[in-house]
Coordinates of C-alpha atoms in Angstrom, one line a residue:
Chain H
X21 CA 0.0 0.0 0.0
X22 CA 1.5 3.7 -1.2
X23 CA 2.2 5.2 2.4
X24 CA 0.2 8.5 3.0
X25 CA 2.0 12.1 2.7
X26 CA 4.6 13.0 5.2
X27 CA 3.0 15.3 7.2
X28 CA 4.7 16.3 10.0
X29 CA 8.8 14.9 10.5
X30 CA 10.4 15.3 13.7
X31 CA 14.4 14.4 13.0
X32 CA 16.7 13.8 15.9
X33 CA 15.2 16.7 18.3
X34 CA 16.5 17.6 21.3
X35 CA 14.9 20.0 24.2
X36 CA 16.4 21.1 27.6
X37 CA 15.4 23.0 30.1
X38 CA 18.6 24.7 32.2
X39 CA 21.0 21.8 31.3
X40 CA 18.3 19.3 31.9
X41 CA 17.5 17.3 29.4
X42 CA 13.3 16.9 28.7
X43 CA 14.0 14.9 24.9
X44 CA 17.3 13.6 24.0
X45 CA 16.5 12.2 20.8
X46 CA 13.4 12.1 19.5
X47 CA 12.4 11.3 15.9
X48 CA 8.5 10.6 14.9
X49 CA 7.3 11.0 10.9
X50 CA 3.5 11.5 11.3
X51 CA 1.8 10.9 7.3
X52 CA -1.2 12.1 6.9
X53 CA -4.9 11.0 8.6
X54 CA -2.6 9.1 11.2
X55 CA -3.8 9.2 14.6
X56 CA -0.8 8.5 16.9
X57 CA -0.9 8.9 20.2
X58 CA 2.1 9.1 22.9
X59 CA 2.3 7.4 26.4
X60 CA 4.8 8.0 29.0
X61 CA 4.8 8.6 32.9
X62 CA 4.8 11.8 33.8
X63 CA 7.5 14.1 33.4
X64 CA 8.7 11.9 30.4
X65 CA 8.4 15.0 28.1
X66 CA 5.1 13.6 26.5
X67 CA 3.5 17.7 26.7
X68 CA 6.8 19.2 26.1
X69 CA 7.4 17.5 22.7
X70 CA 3.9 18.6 21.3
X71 CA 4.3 22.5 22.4
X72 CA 8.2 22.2 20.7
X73 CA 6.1 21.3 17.6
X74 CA 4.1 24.0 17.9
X75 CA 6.8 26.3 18.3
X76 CA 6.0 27.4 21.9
X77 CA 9.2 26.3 23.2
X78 CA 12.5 26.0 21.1
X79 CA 14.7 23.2 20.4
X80 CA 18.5 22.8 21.2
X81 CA 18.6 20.5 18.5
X82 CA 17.1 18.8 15.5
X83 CA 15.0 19.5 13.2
X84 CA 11.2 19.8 13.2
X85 CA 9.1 20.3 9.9
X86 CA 5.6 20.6 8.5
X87 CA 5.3 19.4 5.1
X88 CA 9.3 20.6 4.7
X89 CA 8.5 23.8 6.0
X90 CA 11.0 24.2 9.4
X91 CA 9.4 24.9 12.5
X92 CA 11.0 27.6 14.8
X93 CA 9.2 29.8 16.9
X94 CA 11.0 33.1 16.1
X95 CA 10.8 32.7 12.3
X96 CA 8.5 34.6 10.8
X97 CA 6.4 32.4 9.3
X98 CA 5.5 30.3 12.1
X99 CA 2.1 32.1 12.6
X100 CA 1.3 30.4 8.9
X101 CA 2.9 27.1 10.3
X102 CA 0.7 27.5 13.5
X103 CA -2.6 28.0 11.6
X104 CA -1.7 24.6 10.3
X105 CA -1.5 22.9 13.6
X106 CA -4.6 23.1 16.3
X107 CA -3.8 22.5 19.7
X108 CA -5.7 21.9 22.6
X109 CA -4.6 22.2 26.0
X110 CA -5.4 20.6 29.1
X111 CA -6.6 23.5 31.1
X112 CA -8.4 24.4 28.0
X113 CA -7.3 27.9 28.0
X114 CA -10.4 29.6 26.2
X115 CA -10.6 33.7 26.6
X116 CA -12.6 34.1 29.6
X117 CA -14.1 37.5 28.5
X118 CA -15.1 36.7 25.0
X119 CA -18.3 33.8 24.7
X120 CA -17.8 30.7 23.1
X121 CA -18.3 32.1 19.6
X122 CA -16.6 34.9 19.9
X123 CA -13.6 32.2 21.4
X124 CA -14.0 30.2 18.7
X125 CA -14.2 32.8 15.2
X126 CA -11.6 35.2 16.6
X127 CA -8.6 33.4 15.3
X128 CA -10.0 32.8 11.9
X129 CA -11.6 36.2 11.4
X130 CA -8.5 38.2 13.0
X131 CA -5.6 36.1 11.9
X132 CA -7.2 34.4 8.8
X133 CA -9.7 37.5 7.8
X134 CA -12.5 35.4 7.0
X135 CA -15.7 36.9 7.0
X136 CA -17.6 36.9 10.2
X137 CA -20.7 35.9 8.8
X138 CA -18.9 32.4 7.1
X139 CA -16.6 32.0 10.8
X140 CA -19.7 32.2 12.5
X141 CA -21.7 29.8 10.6
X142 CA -19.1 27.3 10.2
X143 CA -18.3 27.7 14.1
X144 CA -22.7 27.0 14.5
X145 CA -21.8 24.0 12.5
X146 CA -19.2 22.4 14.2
X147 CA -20.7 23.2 18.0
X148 CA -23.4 21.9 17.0
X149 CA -21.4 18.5 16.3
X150 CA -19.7 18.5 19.4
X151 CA -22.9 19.0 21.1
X152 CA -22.8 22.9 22.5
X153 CA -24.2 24.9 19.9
X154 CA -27.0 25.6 22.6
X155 CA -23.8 27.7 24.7
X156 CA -22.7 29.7 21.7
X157 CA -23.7 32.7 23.6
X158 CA -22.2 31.9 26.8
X159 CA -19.1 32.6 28.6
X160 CA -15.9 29.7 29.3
X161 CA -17.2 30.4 32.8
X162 CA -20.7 29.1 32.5
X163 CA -19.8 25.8 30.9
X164 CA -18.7 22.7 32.6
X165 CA -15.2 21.3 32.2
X166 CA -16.2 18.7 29.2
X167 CA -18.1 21.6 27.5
X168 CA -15.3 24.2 27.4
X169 CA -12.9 21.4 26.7
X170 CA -15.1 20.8 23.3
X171 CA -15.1 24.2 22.6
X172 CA -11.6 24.2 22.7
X173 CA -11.1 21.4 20.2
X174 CA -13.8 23.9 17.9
X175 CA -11.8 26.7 18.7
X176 CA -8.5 24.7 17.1
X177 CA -10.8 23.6 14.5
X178 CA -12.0 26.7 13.3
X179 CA -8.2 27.5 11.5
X180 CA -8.7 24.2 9.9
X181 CA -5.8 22.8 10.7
X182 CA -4.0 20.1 9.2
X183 CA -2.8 18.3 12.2
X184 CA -4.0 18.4 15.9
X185 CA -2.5 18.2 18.9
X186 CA -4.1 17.4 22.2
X187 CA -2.2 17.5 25.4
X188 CA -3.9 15.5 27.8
X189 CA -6.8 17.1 27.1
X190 CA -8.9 14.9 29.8
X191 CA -6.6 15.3 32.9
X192 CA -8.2 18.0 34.2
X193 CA -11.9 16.9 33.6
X194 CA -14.6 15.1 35.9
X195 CA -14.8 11.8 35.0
X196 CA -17.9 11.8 33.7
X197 CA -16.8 14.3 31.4
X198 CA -14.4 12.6 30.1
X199 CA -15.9 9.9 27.8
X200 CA -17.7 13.2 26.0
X201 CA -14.7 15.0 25.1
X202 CA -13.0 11.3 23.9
X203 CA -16.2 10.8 22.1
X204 CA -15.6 14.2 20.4
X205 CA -12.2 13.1 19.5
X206 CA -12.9 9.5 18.2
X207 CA -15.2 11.3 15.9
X208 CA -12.5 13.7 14.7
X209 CA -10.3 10.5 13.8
X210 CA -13.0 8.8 12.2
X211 CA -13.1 11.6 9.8
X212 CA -9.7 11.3 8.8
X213 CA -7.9 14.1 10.7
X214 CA -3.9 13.4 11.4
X215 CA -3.5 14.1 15.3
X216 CA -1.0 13.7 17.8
X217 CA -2.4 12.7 21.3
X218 CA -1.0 12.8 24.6
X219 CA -3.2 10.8 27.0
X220 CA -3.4 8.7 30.3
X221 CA -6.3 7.3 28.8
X222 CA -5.2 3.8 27.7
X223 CA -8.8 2.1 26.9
X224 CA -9.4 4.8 24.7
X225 CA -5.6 5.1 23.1
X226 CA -6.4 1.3 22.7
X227 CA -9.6 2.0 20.7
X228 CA -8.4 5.3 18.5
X229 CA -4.5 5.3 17.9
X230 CA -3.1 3.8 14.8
X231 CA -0.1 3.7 16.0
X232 CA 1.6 4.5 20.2
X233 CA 4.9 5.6 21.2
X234 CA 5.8 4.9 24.0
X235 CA 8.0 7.5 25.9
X236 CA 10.4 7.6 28.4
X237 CA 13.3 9.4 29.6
X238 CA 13.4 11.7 26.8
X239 CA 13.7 8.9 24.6
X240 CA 11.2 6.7 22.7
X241 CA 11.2 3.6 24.1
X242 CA 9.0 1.5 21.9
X243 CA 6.1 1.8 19.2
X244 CA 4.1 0.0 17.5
X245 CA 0.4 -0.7 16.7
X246 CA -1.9 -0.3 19.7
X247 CA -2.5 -4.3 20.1
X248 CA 1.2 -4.9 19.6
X249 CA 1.9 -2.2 22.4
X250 CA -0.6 -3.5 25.0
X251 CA -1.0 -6.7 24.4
X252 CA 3.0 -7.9 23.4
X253 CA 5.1 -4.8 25.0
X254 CA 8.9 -5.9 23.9
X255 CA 10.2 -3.7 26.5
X256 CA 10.7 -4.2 30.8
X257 CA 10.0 -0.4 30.9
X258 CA 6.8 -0.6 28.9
X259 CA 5.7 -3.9 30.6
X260 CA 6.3 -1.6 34.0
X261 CA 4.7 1.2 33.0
X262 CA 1.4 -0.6 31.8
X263 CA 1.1 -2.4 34.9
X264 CA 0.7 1.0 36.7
X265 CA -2.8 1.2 35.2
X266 CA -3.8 -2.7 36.6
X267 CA -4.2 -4.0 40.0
X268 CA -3.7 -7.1 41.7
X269 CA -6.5 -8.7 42.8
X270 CA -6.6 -8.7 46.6
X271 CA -8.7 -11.6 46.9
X272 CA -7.0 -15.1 46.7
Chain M
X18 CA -35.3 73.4 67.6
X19 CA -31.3 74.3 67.6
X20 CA -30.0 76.6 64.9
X21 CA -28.2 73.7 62.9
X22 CA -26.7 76.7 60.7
X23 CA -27.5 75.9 57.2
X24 CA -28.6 78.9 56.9
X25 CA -25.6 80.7 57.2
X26 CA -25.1 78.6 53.1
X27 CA -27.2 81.2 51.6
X28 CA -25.6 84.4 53.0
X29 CA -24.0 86.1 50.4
X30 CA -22.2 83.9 48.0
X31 CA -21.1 81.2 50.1
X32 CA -23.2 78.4 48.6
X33 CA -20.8 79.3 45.4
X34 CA -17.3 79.5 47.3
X35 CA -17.8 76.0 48.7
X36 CA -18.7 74.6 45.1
X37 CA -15.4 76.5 43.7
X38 CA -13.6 74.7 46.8
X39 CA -15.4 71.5 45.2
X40 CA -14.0 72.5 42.1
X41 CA -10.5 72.6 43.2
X42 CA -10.0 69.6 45.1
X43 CA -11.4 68.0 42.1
X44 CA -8.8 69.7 40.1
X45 CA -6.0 68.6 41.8
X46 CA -7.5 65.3 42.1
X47 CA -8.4 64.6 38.3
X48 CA -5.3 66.3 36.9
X49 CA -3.3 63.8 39.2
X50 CA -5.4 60.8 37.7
X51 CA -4.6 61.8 34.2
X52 CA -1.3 61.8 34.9
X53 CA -1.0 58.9 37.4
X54 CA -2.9 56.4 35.2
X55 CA -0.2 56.4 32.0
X56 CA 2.6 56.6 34.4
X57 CA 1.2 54.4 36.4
X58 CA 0.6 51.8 33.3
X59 CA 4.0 52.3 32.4
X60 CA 5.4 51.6 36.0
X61 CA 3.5 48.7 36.3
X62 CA 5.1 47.5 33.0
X63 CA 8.3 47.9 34.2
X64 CA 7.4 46.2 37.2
X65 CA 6.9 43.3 35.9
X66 CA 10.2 43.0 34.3
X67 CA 12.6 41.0 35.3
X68 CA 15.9 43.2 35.8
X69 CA 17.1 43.5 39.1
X70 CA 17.9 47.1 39.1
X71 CA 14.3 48.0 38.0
X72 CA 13.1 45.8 40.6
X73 CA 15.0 47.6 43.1
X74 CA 14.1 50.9 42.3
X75 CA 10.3 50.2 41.9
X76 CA 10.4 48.4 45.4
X77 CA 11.9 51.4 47.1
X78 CA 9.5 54.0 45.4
X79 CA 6.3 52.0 46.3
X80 CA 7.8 51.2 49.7
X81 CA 8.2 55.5 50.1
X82 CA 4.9 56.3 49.4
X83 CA 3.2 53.5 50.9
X84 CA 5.4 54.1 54.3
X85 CA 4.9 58.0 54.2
X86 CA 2.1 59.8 55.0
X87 CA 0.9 61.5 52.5
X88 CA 0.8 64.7 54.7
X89 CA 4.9 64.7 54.9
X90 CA 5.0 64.3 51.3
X91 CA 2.9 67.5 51.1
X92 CA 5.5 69.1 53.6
X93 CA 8.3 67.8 51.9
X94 CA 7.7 69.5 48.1
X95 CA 5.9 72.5 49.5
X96 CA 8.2 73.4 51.8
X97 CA 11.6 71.4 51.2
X98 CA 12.0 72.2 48.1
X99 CA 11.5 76.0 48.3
X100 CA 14.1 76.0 50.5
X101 CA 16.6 73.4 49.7
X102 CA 16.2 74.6 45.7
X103 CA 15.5 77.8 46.4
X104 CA 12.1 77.2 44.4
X105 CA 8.9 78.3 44.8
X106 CA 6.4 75.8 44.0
X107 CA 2.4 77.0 43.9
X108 CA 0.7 75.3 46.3
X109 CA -1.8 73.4 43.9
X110 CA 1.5 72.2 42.0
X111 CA 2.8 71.0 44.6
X112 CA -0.3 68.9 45.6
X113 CA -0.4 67.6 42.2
X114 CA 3.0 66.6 42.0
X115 CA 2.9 65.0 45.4
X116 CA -0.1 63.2 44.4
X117 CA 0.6 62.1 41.1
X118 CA 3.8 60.5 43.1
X119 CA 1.2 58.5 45.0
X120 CA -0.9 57.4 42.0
X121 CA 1.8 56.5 39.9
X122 CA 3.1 54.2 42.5
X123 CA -0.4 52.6 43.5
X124 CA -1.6 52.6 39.8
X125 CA 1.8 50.9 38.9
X126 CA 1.5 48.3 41.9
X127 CA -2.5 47.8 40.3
X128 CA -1.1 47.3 37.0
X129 CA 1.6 45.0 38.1
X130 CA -1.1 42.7 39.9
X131 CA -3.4 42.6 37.3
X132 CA -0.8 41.8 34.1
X133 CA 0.8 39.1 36.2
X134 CA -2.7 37.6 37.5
X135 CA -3.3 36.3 33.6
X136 CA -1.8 33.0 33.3
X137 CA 0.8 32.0 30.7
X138 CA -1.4 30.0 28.9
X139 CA -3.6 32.6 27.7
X140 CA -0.2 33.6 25.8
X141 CA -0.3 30.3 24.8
X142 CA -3.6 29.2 24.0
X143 CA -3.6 32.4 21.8
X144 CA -0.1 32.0 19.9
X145 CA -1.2 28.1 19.1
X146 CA -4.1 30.2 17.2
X147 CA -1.4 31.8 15.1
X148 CA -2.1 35.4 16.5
X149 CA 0.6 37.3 16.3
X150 CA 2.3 39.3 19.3
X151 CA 0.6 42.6 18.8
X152 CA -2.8 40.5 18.4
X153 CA -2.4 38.8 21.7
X154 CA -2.2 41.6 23.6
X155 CA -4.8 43.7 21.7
X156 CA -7.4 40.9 21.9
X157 CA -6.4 38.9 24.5
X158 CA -4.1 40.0 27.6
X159 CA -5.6 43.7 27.4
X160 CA -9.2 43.8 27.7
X161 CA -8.6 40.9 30.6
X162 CA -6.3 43.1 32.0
X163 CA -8.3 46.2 31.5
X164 CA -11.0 44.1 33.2
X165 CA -9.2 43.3 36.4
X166 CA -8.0 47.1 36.8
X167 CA -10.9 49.4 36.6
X168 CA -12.6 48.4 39.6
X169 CA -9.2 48.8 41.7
X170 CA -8.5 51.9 40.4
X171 CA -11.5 53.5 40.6
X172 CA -10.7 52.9 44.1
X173 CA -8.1 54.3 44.0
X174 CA -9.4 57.9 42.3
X175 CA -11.4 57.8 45.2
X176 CA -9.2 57.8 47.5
X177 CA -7.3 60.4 45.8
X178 CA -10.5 62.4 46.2
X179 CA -10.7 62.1 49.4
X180 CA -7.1 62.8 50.8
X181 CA -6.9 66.4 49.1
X182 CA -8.4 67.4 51.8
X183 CA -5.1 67.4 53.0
X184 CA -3.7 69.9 50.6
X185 CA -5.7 72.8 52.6
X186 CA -2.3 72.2 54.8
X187 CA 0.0 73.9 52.6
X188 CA -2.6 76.6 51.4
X189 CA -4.6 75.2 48.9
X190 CA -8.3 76.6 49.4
X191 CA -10.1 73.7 48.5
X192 CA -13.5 72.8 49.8
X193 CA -12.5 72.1 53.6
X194 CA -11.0 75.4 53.6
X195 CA -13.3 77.0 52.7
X196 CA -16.0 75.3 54.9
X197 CA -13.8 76.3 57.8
X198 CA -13.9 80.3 56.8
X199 CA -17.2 80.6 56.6
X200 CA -17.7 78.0 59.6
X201 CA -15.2 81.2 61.4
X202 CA -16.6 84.3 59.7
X203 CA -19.8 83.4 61.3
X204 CA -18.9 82.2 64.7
X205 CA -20.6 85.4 66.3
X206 CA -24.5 85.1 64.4
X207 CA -24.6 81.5 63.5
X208 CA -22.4 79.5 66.4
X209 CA -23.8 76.1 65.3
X210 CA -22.8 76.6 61.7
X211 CA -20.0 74.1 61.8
X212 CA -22.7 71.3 61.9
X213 CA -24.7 72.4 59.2
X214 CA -21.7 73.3 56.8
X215 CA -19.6 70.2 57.2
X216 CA -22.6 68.2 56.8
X217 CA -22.7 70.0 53.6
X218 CA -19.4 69.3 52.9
X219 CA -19.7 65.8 53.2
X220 CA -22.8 65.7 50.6
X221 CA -20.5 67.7 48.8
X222 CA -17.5 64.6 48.7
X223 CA -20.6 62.0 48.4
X224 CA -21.8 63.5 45.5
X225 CA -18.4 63.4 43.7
X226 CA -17.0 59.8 44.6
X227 CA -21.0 58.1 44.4
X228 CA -21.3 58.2 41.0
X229 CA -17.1 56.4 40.7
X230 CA -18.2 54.4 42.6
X231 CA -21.9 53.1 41.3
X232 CA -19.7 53.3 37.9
X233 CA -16.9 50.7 39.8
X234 CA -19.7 48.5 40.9
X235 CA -22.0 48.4 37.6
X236 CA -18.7 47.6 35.6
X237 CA -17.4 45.1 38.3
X238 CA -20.6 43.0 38.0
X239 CA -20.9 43.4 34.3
X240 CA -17.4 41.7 33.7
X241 CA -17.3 39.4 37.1

């Protein structure tokens, strides 16, 4: 089968902070409506690879690219590379004086000068396929963790972007929000988008990734297809780290 | 029933030389908070960067004015200066320098608090959206800011409202002053006039830092 495009090529990148060393050498080609998603215990540098991709932090080394185009945060055309990659954040960051439609068209019609009348209508679209459309006119504040956190992933949405990236997007929710944001991002992969997730959720990494890296120490550790990475794991460290999320039985 | 001496309002044009006090307390007041807030925005700027030298300075400037009485301050450029320079300062300059001293410092320690009270990730959040610097803060870290600073310094003007009453201490005949020469010129025909004409006074300070503050509290609860 002819491989999908190259989308997004991470080459031998490096990232400390004060002498300490987050990735040591991390390489990851990403082609395109892949949905790969990156495990790791925390502290591994699972968050801080996806903002070096989006040029929020810079590299010490390596080379990062989006369909050839280098990424570095001080170049200037990394707002044109940025429009290309949505990210959602764990604390899902929305812009707690604007409402949820003003959140989500103010990218596209300030930075992309679309016309507010198509932002809007295309934002009424995609809330309303997420769930929320009923919130448009309210603010982050009034929403409950899973809502906002699926505004957020309309927000990124909005600069139709051709890769997402989702840092643990569920950590901070409820967890009977949870299964609505995942929901919300199972459907996303379903229709073909190439994202990059971060996750503790391993059921549901089981269920939507293509492929899982496994990360640790700065370094990738193993990867492979989801049922070769939970069900076979090669590695002592990745046997380890899955049986953090089981328990013994304490019955006999 | 007691004489409460408002009467003693309507003798001649007295009624008129406590509004003109009015008027120049306000003055001093406003012309301080005109000048206070873009120094004040700018100190708090610089507050919030991380040099050590800048740090230093802003410390010990905000430490002065919060330590010192506002009074001695007063003292200090009306008198000190005259002498020490050899330079005479009008009395209502000298109250608007000394209290655009104050504001700066208090609307810079405002500032300070309310730029470093927006987390990082609204940065973030808004630079993964591809908005440029300028963009961010015109859309994003201003009007948040903006938000968290009128109420506080709204308080603030009113306080600054308030405390001229001071500058009647180096001269100034501002609305206290005034009260208390007419309260005096009538001591012999009205002796209970310092009831009725303070209590004018005060209506007099209500009706200028009411309104600032119904404005404070209509735009606190309208961006809470």
């Amino acid at each position: 089968m002819e491989r999908a495009e190259e989308l997004l090529k991470l080459e031998h990148v490096k990232k400390a902070y004060d002498g300490q060393e987050v990735l040591k050498d991390f390489s990851l080609t990403v082609h395109r409506g892949e949905v790969i998603v990156i495990v790791g215990a925390s502290g591994c540098g699972k968050s801080t690879l996806l903002r070096c991709i989006n040029g929020l932090e810079p590299i010490q080394g390596g080379r990062i690219s989006l369909q050839g185009q280098v990424i570095d945060g001080r170049a200037k055309n990394i707002a044109d590379i940025r429009q290309k990659i949505g990210m959602v954040f764990q604390s899902y960051d929305l812009f707690p004086h604007k409402t949820i439609m003003q959140n989500t068209t103010l990218a596209p019609i300030k930075v992309q000068k679309r016309i507010r009348a198509d932002a809007e209508k295309e934002a009424e679209e995609l809330l309303q396929r997420v769930g929320i459309l009923d919130k448009k006119d309210n603010y982050p504040r009034q929403l409950s963790g899973g809502q906002k956190q699926r505004a957020a992933i309309v927000r990124a949405l909005m600069m139709h972007p051709e890769i997402m990236l989702f840092d643990e997007v569920t950590a901070a929710l409820d967890p009977e929000m949870v299964r609505e944001v995942l929901d919300t991002m199972l459907e996303l992969a379903r229709s073909g988008m190439t994202m990059l997730i971060v996750t503790h959720e391993m059921s549901f990494a089981k269920a939507v990734a293509d492929r899982v890296v496994f990360l640790d120490d700065g370094v990738t550790v193993e990867e492979g297809t989801p049922e070769e990475f939970f069900e076979r794991p090669k590695t002592e460290r990745a046997k380890r780290f899955l049986h953090t999320f089981e328990f013994d039985s304490v019955k006999k | 029933m007691q004489d409460l001496g408002i009467s003693v309002l309507f003798k001649g044009i007295n009624m008129q030389r406590l509004l003109l006090g009015l008027w120049a307390a306000l003055r001093i007041s406003l012309i301080s908070v005109l000048i206070s807030i873009p120094l004040g925005i700018l100190t708090g700027i610089v507050m919030t960067l991380r040099n050590p030298v800048t740090k230093v300075l802003t410390r010990v400037y905000l430490e002065i004015v919060r330590i010192m009485p506002q009074m001695v301050l007063l003292f200090i450029v009306f008198f000190g200066v005259t002498r020490v320079f050899g330079i005479n300062l009008p009395a209502e300059l000298s109250s608007i320098i000394v209290f655009s001293f104050w504001g700066t410092a208090e609307m810079g320690d405002l500032v300070r608090g309310a730029l470093i009270s927006i987390p990082k990730h609204q940065y973030e959040s808004a630079a993964a959206l591809a908005m440029s610097k300028a963009q961010i803060y015109l859309y994003i870290i201003i009007p948040q800011t903006l938000r968290r600073l009128v109420p506080l310094s709204i308080n603030l003007i009113t306080r600054m409202i308030k405390t001229t009453s001071l500058v009647m201490m180096i001269g100034v005949v501002e609305v206290l002053k005034v009260a208390q020469q007419i309260i005096e010129a009538n001591r012999k025909t009205s002796p209970n006039a310092a009831f009725g004409i303070f209590a004018v006074v005060f209506l007099l300070y209500f009706t200028a830092c009411w309104p600032i503050s119904l404005l404070s509290r209509y735009l606190e609860k309208k961006w809470s």
